[in-house]
Tab-separated table of C-alpha atoms and ligand atoms in Angstrom:
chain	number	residue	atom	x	y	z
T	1282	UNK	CA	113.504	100.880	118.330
T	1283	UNK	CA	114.007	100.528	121.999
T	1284	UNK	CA	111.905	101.997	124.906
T	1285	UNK	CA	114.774	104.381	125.941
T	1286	UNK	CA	115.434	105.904	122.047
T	1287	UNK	CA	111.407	105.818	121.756
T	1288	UNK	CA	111.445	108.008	125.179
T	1289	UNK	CA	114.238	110.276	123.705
T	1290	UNK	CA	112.148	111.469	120.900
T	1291	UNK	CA	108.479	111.848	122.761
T	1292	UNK	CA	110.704	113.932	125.188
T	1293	UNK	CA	112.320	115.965	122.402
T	1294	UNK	CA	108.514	116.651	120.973
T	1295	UNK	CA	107.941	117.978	124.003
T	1296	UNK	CA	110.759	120.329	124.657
T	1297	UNK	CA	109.753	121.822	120.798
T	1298	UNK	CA	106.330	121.429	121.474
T	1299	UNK	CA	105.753	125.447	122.338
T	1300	UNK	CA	107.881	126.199	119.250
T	1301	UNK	CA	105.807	123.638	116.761
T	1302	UNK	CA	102.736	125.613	118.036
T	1303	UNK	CA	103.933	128.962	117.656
T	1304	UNK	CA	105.312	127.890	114.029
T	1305	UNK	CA	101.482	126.276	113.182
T	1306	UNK	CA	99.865	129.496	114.790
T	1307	UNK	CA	102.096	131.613	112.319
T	1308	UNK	CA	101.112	129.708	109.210
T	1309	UNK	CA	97.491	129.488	110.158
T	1310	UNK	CA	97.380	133.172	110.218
T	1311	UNK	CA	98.610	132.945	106.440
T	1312	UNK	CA	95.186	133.728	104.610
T	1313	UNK	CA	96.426	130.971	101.505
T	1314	UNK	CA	93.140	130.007	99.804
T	1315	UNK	CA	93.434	129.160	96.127
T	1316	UNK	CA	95.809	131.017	94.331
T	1317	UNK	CA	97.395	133.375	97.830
T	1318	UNK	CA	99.719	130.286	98.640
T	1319	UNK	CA	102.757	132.073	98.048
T	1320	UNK	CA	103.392	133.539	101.521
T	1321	UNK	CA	102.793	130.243	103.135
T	1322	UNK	CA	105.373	128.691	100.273
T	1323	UNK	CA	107.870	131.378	101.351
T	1324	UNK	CA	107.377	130.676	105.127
T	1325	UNK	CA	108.516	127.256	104.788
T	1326	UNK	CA	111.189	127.754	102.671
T	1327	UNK	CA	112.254	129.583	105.360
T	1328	UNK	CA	111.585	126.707	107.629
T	1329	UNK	CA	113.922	124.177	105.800
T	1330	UNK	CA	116.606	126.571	104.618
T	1331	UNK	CA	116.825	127.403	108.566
T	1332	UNK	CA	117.043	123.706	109.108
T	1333	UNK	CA	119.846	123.062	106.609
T	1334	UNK	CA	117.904	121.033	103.788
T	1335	UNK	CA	118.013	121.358	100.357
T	1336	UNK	CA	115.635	123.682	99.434
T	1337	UNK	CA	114.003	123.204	95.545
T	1338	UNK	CA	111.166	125.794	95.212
T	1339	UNK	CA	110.157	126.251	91.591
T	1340	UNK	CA	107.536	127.315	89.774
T	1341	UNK	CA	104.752	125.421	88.414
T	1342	UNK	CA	104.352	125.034	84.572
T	1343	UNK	CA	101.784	124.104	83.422
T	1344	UNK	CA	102.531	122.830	80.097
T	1345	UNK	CA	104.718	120.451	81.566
T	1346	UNK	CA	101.788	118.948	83.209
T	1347	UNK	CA	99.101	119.030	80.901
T	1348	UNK	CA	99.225	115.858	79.638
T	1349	UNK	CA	100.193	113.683	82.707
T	1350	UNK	CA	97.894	111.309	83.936
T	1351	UNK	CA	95.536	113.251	87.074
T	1352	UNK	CA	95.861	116.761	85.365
T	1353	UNK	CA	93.134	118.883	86.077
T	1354	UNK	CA	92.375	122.222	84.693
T	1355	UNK	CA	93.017	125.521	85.983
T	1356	UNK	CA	91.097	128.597	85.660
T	1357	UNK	CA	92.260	131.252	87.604
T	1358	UNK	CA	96.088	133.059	87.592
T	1359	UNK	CA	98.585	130.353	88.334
T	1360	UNK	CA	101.647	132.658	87.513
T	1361	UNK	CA	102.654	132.579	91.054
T	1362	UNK	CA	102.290	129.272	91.817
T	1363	UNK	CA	104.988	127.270	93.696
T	1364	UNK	CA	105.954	123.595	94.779
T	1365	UNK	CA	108.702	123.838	97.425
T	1366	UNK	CA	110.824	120.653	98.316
T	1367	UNK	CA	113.025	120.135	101.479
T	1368	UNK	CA	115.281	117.419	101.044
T	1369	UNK	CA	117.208	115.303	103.393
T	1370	UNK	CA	120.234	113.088	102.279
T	1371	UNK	CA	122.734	110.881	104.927
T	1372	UNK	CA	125.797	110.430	104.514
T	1373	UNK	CA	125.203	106.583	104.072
T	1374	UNK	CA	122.302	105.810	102.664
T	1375	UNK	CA	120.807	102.334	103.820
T	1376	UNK	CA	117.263	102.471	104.800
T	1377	UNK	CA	114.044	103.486	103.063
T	1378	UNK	CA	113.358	106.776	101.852
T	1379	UNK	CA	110.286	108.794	102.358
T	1380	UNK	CA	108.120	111.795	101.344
T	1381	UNK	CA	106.514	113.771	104.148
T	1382	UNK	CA	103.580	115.740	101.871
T	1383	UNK	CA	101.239	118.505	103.366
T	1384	UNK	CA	99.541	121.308	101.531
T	1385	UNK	CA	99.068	124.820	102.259
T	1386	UNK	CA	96.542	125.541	100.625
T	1387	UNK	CA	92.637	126.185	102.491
T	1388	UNK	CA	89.646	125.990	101.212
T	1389	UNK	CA	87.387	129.444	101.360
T	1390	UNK	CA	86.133	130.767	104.932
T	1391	UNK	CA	82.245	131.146	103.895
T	1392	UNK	CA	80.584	133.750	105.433
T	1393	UNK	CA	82.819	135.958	108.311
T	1394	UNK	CA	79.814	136.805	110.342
T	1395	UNK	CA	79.630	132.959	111.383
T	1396	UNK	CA	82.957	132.796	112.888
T	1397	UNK	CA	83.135	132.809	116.509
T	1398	UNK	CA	87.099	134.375	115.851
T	1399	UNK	CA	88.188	135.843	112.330
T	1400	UNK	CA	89.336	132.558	110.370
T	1401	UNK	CA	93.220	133.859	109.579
T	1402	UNK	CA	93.375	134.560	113.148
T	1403	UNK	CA	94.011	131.522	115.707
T	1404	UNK	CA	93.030	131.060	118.542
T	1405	UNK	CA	93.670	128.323	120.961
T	1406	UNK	CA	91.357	126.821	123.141
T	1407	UNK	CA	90.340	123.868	125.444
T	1408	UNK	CA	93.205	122.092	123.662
T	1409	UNK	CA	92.198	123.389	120.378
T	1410	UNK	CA	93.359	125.743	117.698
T	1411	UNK	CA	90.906	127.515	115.890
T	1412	UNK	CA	90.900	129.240	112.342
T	1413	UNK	CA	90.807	128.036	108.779
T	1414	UNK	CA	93.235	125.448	108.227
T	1415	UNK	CA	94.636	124.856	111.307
T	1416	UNK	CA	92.953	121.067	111.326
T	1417	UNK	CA	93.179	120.443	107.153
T	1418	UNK	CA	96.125	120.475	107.357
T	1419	UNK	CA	98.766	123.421	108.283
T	1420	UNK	CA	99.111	121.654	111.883
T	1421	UNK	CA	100.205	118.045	110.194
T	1422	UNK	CA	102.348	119.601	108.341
T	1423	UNK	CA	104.078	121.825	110.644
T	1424	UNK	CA	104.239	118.738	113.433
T	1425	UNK	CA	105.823	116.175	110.130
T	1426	UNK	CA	108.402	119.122	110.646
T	1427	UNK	CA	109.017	119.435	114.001
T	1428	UNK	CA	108.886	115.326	114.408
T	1429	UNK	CA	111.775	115.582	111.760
T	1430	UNK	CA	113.754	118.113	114.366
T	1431	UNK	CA	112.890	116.253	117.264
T	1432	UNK	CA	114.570	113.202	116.265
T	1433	UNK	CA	117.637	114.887	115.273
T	1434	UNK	CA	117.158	116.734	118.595
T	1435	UNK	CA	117.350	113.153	120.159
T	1436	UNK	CA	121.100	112.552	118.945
T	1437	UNK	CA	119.662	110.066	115.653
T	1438	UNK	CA	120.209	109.981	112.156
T	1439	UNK	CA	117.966	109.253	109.762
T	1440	UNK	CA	119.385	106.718	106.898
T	1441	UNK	CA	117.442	107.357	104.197
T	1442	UNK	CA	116.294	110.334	101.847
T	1443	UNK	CA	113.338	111.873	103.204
T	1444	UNK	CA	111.878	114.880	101.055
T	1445	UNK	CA	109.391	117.308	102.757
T	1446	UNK	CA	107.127	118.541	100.452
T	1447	UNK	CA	104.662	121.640	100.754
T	1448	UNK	CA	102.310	121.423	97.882
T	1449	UNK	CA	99.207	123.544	96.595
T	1450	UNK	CA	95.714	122.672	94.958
T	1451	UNK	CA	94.878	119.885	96.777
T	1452	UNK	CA	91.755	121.466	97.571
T	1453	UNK	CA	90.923	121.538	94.108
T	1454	UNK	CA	92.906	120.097	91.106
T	1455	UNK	CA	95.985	117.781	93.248
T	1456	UNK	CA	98.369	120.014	90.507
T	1457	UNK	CA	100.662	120.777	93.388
T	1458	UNK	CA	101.232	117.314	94.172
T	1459	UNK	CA	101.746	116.161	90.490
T	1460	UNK	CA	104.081	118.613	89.681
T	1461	UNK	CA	106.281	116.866	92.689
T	1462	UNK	CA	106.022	113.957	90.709
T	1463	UNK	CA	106.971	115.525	87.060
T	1464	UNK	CA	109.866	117.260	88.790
T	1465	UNK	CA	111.139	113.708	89.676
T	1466	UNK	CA	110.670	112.860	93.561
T	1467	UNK	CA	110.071	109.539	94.472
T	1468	UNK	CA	110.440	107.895	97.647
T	1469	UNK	CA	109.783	104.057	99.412
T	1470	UNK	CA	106.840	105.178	101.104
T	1471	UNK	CA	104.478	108.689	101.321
T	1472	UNK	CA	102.959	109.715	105.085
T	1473	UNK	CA	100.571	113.068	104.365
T	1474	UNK	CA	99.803	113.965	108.033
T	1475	UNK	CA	95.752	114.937	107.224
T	1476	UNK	CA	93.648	114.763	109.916
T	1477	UNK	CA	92.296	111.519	110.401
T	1478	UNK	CA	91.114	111.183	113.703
T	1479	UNK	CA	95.082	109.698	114.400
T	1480	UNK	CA	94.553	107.069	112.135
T	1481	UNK	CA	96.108	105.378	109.600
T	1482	UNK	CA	94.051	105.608	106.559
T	1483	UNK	CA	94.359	102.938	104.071
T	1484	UNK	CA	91.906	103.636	101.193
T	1485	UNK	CA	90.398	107.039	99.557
T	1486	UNK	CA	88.047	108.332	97.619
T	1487	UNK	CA	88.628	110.239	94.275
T	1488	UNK	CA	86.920	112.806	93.495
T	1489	UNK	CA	85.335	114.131	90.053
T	1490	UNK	CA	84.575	117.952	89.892
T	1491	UNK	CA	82.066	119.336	87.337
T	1492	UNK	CA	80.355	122.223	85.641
T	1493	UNK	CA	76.523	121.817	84.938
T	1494	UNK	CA	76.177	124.943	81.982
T	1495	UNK	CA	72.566	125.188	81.168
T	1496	UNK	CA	71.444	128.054	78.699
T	1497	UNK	CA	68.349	129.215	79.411
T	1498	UNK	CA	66.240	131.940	76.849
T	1499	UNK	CA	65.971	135.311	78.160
T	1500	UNK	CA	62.546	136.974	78.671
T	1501	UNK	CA	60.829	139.295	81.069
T	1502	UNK	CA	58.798	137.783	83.902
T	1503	UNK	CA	55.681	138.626	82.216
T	1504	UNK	CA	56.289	136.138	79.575
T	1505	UNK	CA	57.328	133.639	81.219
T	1506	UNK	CA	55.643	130.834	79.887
T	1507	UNK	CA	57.669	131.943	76.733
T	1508	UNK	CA	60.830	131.461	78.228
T	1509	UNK	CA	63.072	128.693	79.953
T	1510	UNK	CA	64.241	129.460	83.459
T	1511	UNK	CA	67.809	128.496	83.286
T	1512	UNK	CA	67.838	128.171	87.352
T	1513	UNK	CA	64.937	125.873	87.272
T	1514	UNK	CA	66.600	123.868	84.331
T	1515	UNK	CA	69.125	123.171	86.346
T	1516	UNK	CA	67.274	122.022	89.450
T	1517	UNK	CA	66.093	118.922	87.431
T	1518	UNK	CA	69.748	118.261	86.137
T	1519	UNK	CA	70.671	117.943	90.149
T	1520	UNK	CA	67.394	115.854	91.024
T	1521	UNK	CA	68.720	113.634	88.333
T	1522	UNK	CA	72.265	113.339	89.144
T	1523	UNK	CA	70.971	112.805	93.377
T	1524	UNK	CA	69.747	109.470	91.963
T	1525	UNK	CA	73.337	108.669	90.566
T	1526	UNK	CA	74.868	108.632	93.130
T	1527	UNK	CA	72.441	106.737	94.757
T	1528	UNK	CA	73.165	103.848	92.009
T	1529	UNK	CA	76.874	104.439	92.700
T	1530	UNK	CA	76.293	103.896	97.148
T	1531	UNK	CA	74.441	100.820	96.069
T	1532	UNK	CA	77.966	99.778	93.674
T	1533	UNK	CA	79.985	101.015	96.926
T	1534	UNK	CA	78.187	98.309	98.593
T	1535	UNK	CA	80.694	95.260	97.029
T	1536	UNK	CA	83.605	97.598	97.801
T	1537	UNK	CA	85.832	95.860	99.872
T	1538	UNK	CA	87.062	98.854	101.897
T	1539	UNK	CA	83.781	101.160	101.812
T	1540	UNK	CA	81.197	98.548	102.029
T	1541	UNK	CA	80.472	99.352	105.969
T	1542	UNK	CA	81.140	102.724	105.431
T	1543	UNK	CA	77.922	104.728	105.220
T	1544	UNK	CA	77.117	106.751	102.233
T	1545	UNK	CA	80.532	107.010	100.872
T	1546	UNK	CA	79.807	108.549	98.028
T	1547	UNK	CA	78.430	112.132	98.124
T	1548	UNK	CA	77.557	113.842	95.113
T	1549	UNK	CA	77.413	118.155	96.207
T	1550	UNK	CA	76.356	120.708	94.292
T	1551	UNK	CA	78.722	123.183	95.795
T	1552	UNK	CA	78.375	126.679	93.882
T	1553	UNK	CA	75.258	127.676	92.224
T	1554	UNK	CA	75.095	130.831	90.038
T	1555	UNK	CA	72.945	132.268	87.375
T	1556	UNK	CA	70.724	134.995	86.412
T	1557	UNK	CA	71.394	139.024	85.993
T	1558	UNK	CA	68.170	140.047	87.569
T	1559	UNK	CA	65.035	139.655	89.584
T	1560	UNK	CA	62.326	140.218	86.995
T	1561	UNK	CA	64.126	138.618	84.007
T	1562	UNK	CA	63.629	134.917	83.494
T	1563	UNK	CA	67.038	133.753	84.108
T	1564	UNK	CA	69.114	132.823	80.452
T	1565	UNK	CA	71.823	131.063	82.564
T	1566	UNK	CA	72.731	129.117	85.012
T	1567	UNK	CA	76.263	127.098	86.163
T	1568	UNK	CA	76.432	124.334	89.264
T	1569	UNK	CA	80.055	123.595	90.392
T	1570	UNK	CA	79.371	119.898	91.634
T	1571	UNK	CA	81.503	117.372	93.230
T	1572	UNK	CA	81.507	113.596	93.699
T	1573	UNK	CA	83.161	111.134	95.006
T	1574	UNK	CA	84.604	107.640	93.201
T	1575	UNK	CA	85.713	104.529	95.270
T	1576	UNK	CA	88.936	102.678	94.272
T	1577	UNK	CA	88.868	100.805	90.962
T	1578	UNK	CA	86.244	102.952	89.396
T	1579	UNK	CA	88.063	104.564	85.902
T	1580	UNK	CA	87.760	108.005	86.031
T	1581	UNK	CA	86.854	107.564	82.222
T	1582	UNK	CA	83.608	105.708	82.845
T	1583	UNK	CA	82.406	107.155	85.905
T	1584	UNK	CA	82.682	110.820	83.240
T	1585	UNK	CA	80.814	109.105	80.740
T	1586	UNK	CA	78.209	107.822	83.373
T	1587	UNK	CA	77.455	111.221	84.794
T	1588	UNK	CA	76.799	112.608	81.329
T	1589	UNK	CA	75.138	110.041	79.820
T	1590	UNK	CA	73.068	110.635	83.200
T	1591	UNK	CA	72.663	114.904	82.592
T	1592	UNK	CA	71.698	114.273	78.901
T	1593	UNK	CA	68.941	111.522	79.708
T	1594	UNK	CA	67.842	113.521	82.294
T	1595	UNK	CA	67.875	116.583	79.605
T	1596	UNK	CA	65.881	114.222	77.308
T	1597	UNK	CA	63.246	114.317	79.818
T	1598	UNK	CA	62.668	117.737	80.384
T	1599	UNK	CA	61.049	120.454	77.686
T	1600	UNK	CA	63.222	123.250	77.277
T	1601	UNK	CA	66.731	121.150	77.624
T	1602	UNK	CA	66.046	118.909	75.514
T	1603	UNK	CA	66.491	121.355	72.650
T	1604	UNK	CA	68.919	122.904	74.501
T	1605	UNK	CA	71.153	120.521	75.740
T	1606	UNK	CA	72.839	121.493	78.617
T	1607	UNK	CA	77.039	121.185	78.816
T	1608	UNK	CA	78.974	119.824	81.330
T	1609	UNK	CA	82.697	121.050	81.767
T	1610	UNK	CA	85.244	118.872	83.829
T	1611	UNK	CA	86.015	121.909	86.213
T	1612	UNK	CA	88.793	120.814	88.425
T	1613	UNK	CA	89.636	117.583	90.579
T	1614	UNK	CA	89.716	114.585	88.647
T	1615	UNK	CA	91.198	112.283	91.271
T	1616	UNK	CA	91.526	108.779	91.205
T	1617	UNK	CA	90.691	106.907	94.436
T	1618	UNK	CA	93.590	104.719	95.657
T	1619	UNK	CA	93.814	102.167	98.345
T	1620	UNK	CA	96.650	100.015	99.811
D	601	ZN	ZN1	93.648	118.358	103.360
């Protein structure tokens, strides 16, 4: 590309540059955390059909992705959900094609009080835009669209099929994305516009979610030598599973693209639930965890490690080991991929 066409588009990002924030500002204020995508997937339908691609929005069936390779389960109503596709096509085609990919969806705002400005309201200041999902990643998305119009705006063609996708559950499951790949879109390359500090990023992590289900036996406090404590149960089955994944940053260590990175593996218990009431000895208790695999790791093993780590752990440990404790595969089952 030369200087001068270079200088053509930078100065058509510019011209749109007020419109590309107004348009990010609008879907930031969309409130689309898991399963409230919808208004976000009508917005940029909106976007594209005004822009004069070809606009596939369809929804998401489940069955027909069940059994594909990176599945993972959902639990809540997915009757709504949507994948929407805007597609490009030239008249000639003679260059590579490519898939622009951003999701809509955000992950939950925790606890309102600790906002300095409500979450689906953005703000902008010093040069930044605040509220939930204006970083990961409704801004990339919205500038992979208004980088699309600005080189139009510049008088050039692109040569190639490009196919702007807006996908859901990345957060959680990556269902959005794989039903973009059951319905048949394929490109030369993929860019997904995340924030990465403006870098390239040339190797991820996968990611493993799982439910820790440990069944406790019910008594009041009183007796509660009598009883297990399903909360305290489940304590021990974290401890343990802390100490995997400090076997598995000690594997990362002959990983060729994580080896200097430090602690890339992080194992979180992220939801913790369990008991009905103060003075009764908890019967239950469920941890939602997460944690990460590096490229190369099978999905398969690294499952069969973290169990095999819960039920010696459960071995160990008086009441679970007559009561072993279950672990579900709860969401995200993600391989990691690198280039
Ligand atoms: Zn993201």
């Amino acid at each position: 590309m030369t200087a001068e066409t270079q200088q053509r588009i930078l100065s058509a990002v510019d011209e749109g540059f007020d419109a590309q924030l107004a348009t990010t500002q609008a879907f930031v204020a969309i409130p689309s955390t898991r399963g409230a995508e919808g208004p976000c997937q009508d917005m940029i339908g909106d976007l594209l059909r005004e822009r004069r691609y070809e606009v596939d929005d369809w929804h998401i069936d489940l069955d027909e992705l069940r059994d594909l390779r990176g599945f993972g389960p959902i639990e809540h109503d997915f009757s709504k959900a949507r994948s929407v596709v805007g597609t490009y096509r030239p008249a000639t085609n003679s260059g590579k094609s490519l898939i622009l990919q951003g999701h809509c969806d955000v992950v939950p705002t925790g606890p309102l009080e600790m906002w300095e400005t409500p979450p689906f309201s953005p703000v902008i200041k010093d040069g930044r835009m605040y509220g939930r999902g204006a970083c990961d990643m409704k801004s990339g998305t919205i500038a992979a669209l208004y980088a699309l119009d600005a080189i139009k705006k510049a008088g050039l063609k692109p040569t190639a099929r490009i196919h702007f996708q807006s996908v859901i559950e990345e957060e959680s499951t990556g269902v959005g994305a794989l039903s973009t790949l059951q319905r048949g879109y394929r490109a030369d390359a993929c860019f997904i516009p995340e924030p990465t500090n403006g870098k390239m990023i040339r190797s991820q992590v996968g990611v493993i979610w799982f439910r820790l289900k440990v069944r406790g036996f019910p008594v009041h406090v009183f007796e509660a030598g009598a009883g297990s404590n399903a909360i305290m149960a489940a304590y021990h089955l974290v401890h343990a599973l802390e100490k995997l994944e400090i076997a598995w940053n000690e594997r990362a260590k002959a990983d060729r693209h994580f080896k200097d990175v430090n602690h890339p593996i992080n194992f979180n218990p992220g939801i913790i639930k369990g008991g009905d009431w103060a003075s009764s000895v908890p019967a239950w208790c469920d941890v939602d965890c997460r944690i990460a695999v590096l490229p190369g790791w099978s999905i398969a093993e690294c499952q069969k490690e973290i169990l095999a780590c819960v039920s010696a752990a459960a071995r160990d440990h008086r009441f679970l080991s007559n009561n072993p404790p279950q672990v579900e595969w709860s969401g995200s089952c993600r391989k990691a991929t690198s280039w």
